[in-house]
PDB file of C-alpha atoms in Angstrom:
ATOM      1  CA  UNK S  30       4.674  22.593  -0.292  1.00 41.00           C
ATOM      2  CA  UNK S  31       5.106  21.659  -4.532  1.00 40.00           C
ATOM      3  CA  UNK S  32       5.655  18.413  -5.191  1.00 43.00           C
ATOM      4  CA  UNK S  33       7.440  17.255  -7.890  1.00 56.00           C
ATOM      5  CA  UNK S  34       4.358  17.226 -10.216  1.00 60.00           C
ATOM      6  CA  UNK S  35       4.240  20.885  -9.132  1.00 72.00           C
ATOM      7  CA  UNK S  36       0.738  20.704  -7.302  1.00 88.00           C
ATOM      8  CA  UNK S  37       1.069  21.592  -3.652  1.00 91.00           C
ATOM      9  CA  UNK S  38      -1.031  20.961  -0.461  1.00 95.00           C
ATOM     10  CA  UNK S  39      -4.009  23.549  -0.090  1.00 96.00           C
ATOM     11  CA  UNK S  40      -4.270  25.244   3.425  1.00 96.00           C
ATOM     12  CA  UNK S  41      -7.758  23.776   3.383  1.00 97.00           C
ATOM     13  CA  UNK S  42      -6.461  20.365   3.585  1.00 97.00           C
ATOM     14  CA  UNK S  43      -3.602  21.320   6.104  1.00 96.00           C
ATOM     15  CA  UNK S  44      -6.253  22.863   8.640  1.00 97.00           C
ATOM     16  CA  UNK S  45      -8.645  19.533   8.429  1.00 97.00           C
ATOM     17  CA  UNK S  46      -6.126  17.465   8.792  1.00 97.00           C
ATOM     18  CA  UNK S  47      -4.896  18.890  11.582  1.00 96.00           C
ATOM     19  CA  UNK S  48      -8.051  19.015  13.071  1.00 96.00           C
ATOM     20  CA  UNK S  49      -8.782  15.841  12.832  1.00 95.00           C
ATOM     21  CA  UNK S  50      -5.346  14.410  13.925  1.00 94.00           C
ATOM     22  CA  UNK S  51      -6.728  16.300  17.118  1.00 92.00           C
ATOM     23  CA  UNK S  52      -9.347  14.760  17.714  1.00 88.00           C
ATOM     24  CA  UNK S  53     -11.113  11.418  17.251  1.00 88.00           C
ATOM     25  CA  UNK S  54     -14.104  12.094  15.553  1.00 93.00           C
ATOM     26  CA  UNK S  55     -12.785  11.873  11.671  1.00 96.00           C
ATOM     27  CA  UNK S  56     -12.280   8.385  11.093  1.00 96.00           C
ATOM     28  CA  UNK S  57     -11.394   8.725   6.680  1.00 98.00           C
ATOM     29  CA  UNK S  58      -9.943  11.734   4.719  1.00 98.00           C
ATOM     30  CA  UNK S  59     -10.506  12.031   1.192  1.00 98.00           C
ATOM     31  CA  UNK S  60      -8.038  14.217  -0.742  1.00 98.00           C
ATOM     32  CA  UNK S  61      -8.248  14.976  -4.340  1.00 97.00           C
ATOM     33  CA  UNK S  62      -6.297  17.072  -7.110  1.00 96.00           C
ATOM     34  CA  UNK S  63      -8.292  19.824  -8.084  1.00 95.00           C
ATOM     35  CA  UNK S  64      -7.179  23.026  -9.705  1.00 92.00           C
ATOM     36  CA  UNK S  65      -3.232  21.909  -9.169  1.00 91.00           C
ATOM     37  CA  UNK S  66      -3.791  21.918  -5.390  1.00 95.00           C
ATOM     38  CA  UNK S  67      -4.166  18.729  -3.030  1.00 97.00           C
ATOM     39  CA  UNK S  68      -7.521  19.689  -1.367  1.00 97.00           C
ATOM     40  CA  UNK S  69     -10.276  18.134   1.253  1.00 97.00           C
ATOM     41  CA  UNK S  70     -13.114  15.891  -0.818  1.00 97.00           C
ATOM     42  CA  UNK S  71     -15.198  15.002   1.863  1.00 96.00           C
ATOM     43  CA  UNK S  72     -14.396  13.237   5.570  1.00 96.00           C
ATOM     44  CA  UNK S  73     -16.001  10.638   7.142  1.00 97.00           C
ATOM     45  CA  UNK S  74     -16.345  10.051  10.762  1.00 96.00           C
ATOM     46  CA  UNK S  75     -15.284   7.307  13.406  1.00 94.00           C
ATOM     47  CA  UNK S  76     -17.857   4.702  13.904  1.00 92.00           C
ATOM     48  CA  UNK S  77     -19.057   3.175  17.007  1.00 89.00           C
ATOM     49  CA  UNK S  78     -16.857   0.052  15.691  1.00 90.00           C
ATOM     50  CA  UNK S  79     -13.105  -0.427  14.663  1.00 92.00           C
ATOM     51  CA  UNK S  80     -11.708   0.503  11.625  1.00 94.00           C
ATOM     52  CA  UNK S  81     -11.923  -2.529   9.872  1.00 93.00           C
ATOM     53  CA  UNK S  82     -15.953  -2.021  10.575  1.00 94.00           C
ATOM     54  CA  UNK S  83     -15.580   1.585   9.148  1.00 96.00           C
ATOM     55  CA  UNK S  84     -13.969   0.393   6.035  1.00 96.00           C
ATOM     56  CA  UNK S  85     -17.271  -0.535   3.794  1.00 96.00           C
ATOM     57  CA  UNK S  86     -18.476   3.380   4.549  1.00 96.00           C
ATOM     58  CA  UNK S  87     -15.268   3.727   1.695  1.00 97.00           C
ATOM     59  CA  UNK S  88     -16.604   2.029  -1.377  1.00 95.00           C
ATOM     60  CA  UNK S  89     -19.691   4.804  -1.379  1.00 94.00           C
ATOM     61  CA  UNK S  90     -16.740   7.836  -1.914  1.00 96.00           C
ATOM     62  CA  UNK S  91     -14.610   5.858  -3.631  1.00 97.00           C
ATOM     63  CA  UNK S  92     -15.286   5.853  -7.859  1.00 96.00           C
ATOM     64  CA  UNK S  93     -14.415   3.256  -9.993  1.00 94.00           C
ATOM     65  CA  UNK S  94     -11.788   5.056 -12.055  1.00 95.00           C
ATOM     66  CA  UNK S  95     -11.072   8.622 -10.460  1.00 97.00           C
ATOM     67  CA  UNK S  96      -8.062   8.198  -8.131  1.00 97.00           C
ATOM     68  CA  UNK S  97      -7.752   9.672  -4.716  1.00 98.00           C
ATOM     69  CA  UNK S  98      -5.768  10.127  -1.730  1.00 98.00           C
ATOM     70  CA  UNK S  99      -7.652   8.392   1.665  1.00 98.00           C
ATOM     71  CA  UNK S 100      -5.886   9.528   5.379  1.00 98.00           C
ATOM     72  CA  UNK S 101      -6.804   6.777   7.442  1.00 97.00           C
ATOM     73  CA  UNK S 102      -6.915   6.583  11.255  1.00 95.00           C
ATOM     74  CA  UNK S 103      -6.220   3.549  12.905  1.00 93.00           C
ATOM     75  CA  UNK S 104      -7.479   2.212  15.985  1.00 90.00           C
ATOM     76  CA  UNK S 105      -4.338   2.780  17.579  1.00 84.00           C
ATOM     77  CA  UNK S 106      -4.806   6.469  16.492  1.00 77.00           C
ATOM     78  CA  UNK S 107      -1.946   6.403  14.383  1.00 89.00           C
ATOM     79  CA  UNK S 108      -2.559   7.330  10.181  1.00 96.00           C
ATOM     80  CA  UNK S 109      -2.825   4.828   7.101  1.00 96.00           C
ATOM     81  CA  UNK S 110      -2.024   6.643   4.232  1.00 97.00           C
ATOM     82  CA  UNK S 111      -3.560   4.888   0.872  1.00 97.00           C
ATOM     83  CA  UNK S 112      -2.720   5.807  -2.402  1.00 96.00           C
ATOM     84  CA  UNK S 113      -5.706   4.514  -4.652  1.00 96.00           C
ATOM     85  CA  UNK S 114      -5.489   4.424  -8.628  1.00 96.00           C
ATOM     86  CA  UNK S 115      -7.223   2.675 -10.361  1.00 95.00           C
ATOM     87  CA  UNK S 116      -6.311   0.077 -12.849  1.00 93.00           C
ATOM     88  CA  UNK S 117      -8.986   1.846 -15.176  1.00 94.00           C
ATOM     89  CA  UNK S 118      -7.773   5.076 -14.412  1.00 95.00           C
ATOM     90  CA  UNK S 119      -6.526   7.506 -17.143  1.00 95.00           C
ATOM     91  CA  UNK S 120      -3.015   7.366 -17.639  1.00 94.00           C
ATOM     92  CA  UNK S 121      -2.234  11.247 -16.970  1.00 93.00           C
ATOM     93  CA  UNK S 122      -4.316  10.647 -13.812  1.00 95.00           C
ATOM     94  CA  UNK S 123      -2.025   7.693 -12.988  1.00 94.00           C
ATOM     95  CA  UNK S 124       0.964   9.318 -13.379  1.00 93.00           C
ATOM     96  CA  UNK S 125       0.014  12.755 -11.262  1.00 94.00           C
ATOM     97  CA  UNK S 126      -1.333  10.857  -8.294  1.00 95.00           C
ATOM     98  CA  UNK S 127       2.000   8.971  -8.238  1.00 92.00           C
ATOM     99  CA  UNK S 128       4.293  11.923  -8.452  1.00 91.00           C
ATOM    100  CA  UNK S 129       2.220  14.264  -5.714  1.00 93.00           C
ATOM    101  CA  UNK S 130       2.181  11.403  -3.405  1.00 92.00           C
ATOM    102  CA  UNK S 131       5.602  11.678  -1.373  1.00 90.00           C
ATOM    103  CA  UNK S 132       4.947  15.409  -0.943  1.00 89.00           C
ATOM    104  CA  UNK S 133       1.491  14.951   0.273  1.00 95.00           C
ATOM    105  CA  UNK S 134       2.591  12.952   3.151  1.00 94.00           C
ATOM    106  CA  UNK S 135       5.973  15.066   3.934  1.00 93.00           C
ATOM    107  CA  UNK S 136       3.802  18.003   3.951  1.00 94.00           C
ATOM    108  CA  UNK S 137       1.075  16.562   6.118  1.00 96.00           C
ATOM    109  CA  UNK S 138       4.301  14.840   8.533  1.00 94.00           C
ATOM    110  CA  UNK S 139       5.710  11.900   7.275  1.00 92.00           C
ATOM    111  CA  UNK S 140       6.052  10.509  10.810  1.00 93.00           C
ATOM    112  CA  UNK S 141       1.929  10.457  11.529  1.00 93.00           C
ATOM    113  CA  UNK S 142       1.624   7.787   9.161  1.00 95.00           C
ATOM    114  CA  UNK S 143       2.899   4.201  10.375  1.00 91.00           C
ATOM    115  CA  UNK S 144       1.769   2.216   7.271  1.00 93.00           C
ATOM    116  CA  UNK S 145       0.144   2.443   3.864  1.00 93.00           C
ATOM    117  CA  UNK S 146      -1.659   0.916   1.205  1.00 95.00           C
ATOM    118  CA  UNK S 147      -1.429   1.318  -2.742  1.00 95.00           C
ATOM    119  CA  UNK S 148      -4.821   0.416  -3.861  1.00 95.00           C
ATOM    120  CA  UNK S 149      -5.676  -0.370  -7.877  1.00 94.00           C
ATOM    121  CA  UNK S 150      -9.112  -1.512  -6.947  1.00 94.00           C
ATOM    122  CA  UNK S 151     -11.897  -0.845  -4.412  1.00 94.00           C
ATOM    123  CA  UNK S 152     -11.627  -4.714  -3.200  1.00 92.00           C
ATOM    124  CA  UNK S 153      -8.619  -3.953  -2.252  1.00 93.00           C
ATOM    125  CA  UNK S 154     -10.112  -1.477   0.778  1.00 95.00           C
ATOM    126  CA  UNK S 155     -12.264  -3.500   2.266  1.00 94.00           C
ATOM    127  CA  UNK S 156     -11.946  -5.828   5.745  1.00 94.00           C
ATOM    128  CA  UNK S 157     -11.091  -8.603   4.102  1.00 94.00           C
ATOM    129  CA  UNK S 158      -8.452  -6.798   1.825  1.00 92.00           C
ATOM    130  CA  UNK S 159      -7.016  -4.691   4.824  1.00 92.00           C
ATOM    131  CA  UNK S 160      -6.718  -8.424   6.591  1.00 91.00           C
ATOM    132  CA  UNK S 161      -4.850 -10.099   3.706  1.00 91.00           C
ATOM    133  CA  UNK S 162      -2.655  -6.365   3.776  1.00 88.00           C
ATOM    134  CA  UNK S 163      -1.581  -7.260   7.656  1.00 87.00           C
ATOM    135  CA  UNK S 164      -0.789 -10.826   6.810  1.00 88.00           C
ATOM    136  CA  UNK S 165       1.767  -9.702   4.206  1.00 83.00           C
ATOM    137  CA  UNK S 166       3.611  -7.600   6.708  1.00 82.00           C
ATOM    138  CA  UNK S 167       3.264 -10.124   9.044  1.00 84.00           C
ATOM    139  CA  UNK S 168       4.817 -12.601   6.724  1.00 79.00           C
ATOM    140  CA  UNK S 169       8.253 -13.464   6.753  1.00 78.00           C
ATOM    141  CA  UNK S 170      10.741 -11.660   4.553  1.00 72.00           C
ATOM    142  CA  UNK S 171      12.083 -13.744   1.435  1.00 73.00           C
ATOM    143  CA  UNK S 172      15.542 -14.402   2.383  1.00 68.00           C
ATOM    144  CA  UNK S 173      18.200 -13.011  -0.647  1.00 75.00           C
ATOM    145  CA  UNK S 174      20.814 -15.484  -2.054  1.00 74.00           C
ATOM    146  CA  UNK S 175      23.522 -14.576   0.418  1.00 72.00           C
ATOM    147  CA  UNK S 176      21.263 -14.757   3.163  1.00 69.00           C
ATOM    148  CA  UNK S 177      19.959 -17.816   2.604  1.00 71.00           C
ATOM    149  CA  UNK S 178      24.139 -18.768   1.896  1.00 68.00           C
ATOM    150  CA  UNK S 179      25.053 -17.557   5.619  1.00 70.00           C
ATOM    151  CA  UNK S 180      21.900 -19.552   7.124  1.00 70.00           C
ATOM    152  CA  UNK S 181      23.130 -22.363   5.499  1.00 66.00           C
ATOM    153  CA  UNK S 182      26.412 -22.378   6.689  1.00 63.00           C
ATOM    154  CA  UNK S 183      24.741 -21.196  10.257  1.00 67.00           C
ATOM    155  CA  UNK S 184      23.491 -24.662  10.267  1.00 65.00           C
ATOM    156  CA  UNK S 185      26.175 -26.343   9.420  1.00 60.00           C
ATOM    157  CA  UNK S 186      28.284 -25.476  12.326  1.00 57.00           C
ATOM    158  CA  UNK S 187      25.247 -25.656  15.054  1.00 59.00           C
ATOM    159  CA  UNK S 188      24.656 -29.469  13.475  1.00 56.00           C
ATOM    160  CA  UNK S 189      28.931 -29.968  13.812  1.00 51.00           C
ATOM    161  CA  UNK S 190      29.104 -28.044  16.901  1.00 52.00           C
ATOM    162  CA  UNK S 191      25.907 -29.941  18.756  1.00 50.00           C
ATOM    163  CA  UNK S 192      27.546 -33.434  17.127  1.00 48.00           C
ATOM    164  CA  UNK S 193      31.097 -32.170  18.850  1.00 45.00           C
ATOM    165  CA  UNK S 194      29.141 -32.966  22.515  1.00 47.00           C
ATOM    166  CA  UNK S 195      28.859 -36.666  22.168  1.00 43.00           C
ATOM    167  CA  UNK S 196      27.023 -39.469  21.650  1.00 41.00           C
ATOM    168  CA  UNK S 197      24.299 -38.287  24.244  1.00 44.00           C
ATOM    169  CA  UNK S 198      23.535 -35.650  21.147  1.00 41.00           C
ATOM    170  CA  UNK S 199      23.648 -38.137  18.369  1.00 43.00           C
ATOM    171  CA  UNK S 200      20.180 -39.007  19.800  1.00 41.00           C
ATOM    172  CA  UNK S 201      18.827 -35.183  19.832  1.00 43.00           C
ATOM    173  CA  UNK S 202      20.587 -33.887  16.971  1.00 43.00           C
ATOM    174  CA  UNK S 203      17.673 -34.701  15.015  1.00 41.00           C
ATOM    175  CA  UNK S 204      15.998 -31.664  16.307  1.00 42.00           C
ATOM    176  CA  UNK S 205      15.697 -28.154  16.124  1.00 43.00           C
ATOM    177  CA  UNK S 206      18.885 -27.415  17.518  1.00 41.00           C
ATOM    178  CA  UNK S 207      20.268 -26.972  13.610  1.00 48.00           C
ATOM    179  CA  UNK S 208      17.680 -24.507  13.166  1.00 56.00           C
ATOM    180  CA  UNK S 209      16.381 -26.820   9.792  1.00 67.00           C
ATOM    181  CA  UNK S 210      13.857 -29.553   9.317  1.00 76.00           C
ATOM    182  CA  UNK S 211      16.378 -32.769   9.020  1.00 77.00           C
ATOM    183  CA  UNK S 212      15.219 -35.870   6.406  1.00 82.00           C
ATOM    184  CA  UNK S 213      14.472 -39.079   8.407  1.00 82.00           C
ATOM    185  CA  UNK S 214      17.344 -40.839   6.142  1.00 85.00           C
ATOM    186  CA  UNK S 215      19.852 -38.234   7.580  1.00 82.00           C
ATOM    187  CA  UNK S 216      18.709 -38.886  11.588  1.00 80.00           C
ATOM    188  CA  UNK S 217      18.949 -42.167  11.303  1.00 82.00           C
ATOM    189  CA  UNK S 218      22.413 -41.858  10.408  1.00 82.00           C
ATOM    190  CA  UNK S 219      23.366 -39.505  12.717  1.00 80.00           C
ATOM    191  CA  UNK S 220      21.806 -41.760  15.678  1.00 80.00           C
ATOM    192  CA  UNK S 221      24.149 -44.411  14.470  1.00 79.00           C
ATOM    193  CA  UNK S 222      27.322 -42.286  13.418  1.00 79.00           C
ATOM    194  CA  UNK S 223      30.442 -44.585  14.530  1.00 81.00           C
ATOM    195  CA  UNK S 224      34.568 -43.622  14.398  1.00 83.00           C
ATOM    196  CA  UNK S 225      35.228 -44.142  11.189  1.00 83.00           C
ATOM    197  CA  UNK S 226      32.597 -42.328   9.030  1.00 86.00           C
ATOM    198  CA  UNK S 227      31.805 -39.316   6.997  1.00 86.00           C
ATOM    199  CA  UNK S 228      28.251 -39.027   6.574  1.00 88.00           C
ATOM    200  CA  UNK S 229      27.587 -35.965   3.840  1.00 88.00           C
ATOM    201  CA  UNK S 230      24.746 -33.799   4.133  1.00 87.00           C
ATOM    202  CA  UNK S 231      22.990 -32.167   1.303  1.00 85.00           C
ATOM    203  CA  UNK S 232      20.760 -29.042   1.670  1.00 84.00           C
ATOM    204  CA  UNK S 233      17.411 -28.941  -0.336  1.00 82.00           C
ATOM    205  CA  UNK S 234      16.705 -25.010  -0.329  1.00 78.00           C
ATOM    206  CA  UNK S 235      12.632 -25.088  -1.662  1.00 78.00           C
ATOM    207  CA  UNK S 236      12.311 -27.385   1.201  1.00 79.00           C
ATOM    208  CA  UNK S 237      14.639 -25.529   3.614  1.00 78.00           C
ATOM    209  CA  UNK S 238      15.567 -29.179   4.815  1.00 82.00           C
ATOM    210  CA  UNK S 239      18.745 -30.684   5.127  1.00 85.00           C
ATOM    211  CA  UNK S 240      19.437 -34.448   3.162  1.00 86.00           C
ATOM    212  CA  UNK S 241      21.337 -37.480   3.660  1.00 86.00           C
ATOM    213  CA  UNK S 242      23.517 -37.480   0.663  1.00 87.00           C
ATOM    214  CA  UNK S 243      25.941 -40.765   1.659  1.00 87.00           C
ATOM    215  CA  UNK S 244      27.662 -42.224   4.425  1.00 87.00           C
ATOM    216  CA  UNK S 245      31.084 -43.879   4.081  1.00 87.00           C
ATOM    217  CA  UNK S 246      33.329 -46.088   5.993  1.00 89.00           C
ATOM    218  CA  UNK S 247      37.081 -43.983   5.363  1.00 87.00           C
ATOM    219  CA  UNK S 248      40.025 -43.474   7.745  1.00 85.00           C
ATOM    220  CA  UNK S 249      41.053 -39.532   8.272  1.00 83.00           C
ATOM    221  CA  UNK S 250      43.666 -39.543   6.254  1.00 82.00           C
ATOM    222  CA  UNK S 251      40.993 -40.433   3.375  1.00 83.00           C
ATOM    223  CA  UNK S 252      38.077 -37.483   4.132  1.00 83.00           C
ATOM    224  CA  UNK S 253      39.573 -34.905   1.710  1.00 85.00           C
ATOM    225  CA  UNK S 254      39.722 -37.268  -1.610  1.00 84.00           C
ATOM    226  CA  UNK S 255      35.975 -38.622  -0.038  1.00 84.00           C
ATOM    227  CA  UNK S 256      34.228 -34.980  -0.263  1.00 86.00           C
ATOM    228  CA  UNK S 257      32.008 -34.056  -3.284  1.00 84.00           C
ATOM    229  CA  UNK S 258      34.196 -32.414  -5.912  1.00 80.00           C
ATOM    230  CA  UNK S 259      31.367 -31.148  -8.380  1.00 80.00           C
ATOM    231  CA  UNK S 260      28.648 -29.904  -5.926  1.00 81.00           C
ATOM    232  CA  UNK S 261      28.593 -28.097  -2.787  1.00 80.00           C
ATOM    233  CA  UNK S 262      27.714 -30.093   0.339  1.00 80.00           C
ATOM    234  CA  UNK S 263      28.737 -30.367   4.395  1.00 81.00           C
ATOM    235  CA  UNK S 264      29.903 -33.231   5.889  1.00 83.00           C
ATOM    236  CA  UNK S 265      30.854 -34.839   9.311  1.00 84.00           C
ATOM    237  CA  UNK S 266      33.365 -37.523  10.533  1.00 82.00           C
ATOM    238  CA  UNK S 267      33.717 -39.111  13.401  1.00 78.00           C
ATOM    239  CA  UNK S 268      37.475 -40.320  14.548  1.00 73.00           C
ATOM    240  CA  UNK S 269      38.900 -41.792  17.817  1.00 62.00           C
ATOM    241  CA  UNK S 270      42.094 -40.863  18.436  1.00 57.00           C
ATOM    242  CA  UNK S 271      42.827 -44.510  20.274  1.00 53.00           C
ATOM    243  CA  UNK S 272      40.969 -47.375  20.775  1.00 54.00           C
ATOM    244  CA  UNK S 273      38.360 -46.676  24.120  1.00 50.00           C
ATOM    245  CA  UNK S 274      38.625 -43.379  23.728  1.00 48.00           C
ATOM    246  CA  UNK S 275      35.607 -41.173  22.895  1.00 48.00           C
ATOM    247  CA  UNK S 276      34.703 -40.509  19.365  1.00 48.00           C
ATOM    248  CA  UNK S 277      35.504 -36.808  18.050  1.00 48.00           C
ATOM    249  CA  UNK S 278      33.593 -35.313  15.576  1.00 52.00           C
ATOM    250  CA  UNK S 279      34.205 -32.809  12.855  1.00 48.00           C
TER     251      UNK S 279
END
């Protein structure tokens, strides 16, 4: 199969591969670009360890500035693909590795391999750069600006919705139930939230933690001309529709 580059995979490389994918005795496959065609450039097999204790044996195939293709097998026998160029590589190189990769893999079965790795150094292949690799998937994805927006307002109406139950949640409302840390300033107000006040809430988004902005004593009449005009901001007011009667919040 060509890729885009024009340099295919060799029958050679198809025929270990899938003899290795059959077996569990090949632990690394190293593929190079020789004579336009993606061919075999040595193998090495699975240790008596895990993979992260078979990862060193890559640094002695590995050269400082000639890229290469390595098909990894896992320990839960499914394939790492890596893709390493180095930053010292030539720039021709560079750019011919990068454009042969995607067939490579859709040649060899795009579904064998479950994750990969786009190496520019050999630090980057050993145990301790393979760890730091799984903590970044692990890692939460950044949230975008709308979806930080809708978690927001998510908040906003758990924190009015858990406030609607009572006074019995003015006590707990503190917690996690908003799904945000909450500033100390802001749970002491809520703990004390009477008929009669808006208390305005602020969000601080580096912190991820929601702020007391102000509290103020207004009837309901008054809450519209009370709310922040220039900045965004959530509030909550507490009214009693008759004297006795239990506060409603909103």
């Amino acid at each position: 199969m060509s890729a885009s580059s024009g340099i295919g995979v060799s029958p050679e490389l198809s025929s270990t591969f899938a003899s290795a994918v059959n077996s569990q005795s090949t632990r690394f496959i190293k593929v190079k670009i020789q004579n336009e065609s993606l061919v075999p450039d040595g193998t090495i097999p699975t240790g008596s360890g895990g993979f992260a204790d078979d990862l060193p044996q890559l640094q002695e195939i590995l050269e400082d500035n000639v890229p290469a293709y390595i098909l990894a097998r896992t320990d839960n026998s499914g394939w790492l693909f890596i893709s390493y160029v180095p930053d010292t590589a030539k720039v021709r190189d560079k750019m011919v590795y990068a454009s042969s990769r995607g067939a490579l893999t859709k040649a060899l079965g795009d579904q064998r391999f479950k994750d990969n790795i786009f190496a520019t150094s050999k630090d980057d292949l050993t145990p301790e750069g393979y760890q730091a690799h799984q903590r970044h998937l692990a890692a939460p994805k950044p949230l975008t600006a709308r979806e930080r927006e809708l978690e927001e307002i998510r908040a906003a109406e758990r924190a009015s919705s858990a406030a609607y139950e009572g006074s019995g949640v003015r006590q707990s409302i503190v917690g996690s139930r908003a799904g945000m840390k909450w500033s100390d300033e802001l749970g002491d107000a809520l703990r004390n939230f009477q008929p009669g006040q808006l208390v305005i809430i602020s969000i601080d988004p580096t912190k991820e933690e929601l702020l007391l902005k102000e509290t103020k004593e207004v009837s309901l009449d008054d809450v519209p001309g009370a709310l922040p005009s220039s900045e965004p901001a959530y509030a909550l007011y507490s009214w009693a529709e008759e004297e006795g009667a239990s506060p409603h919040i909103g």
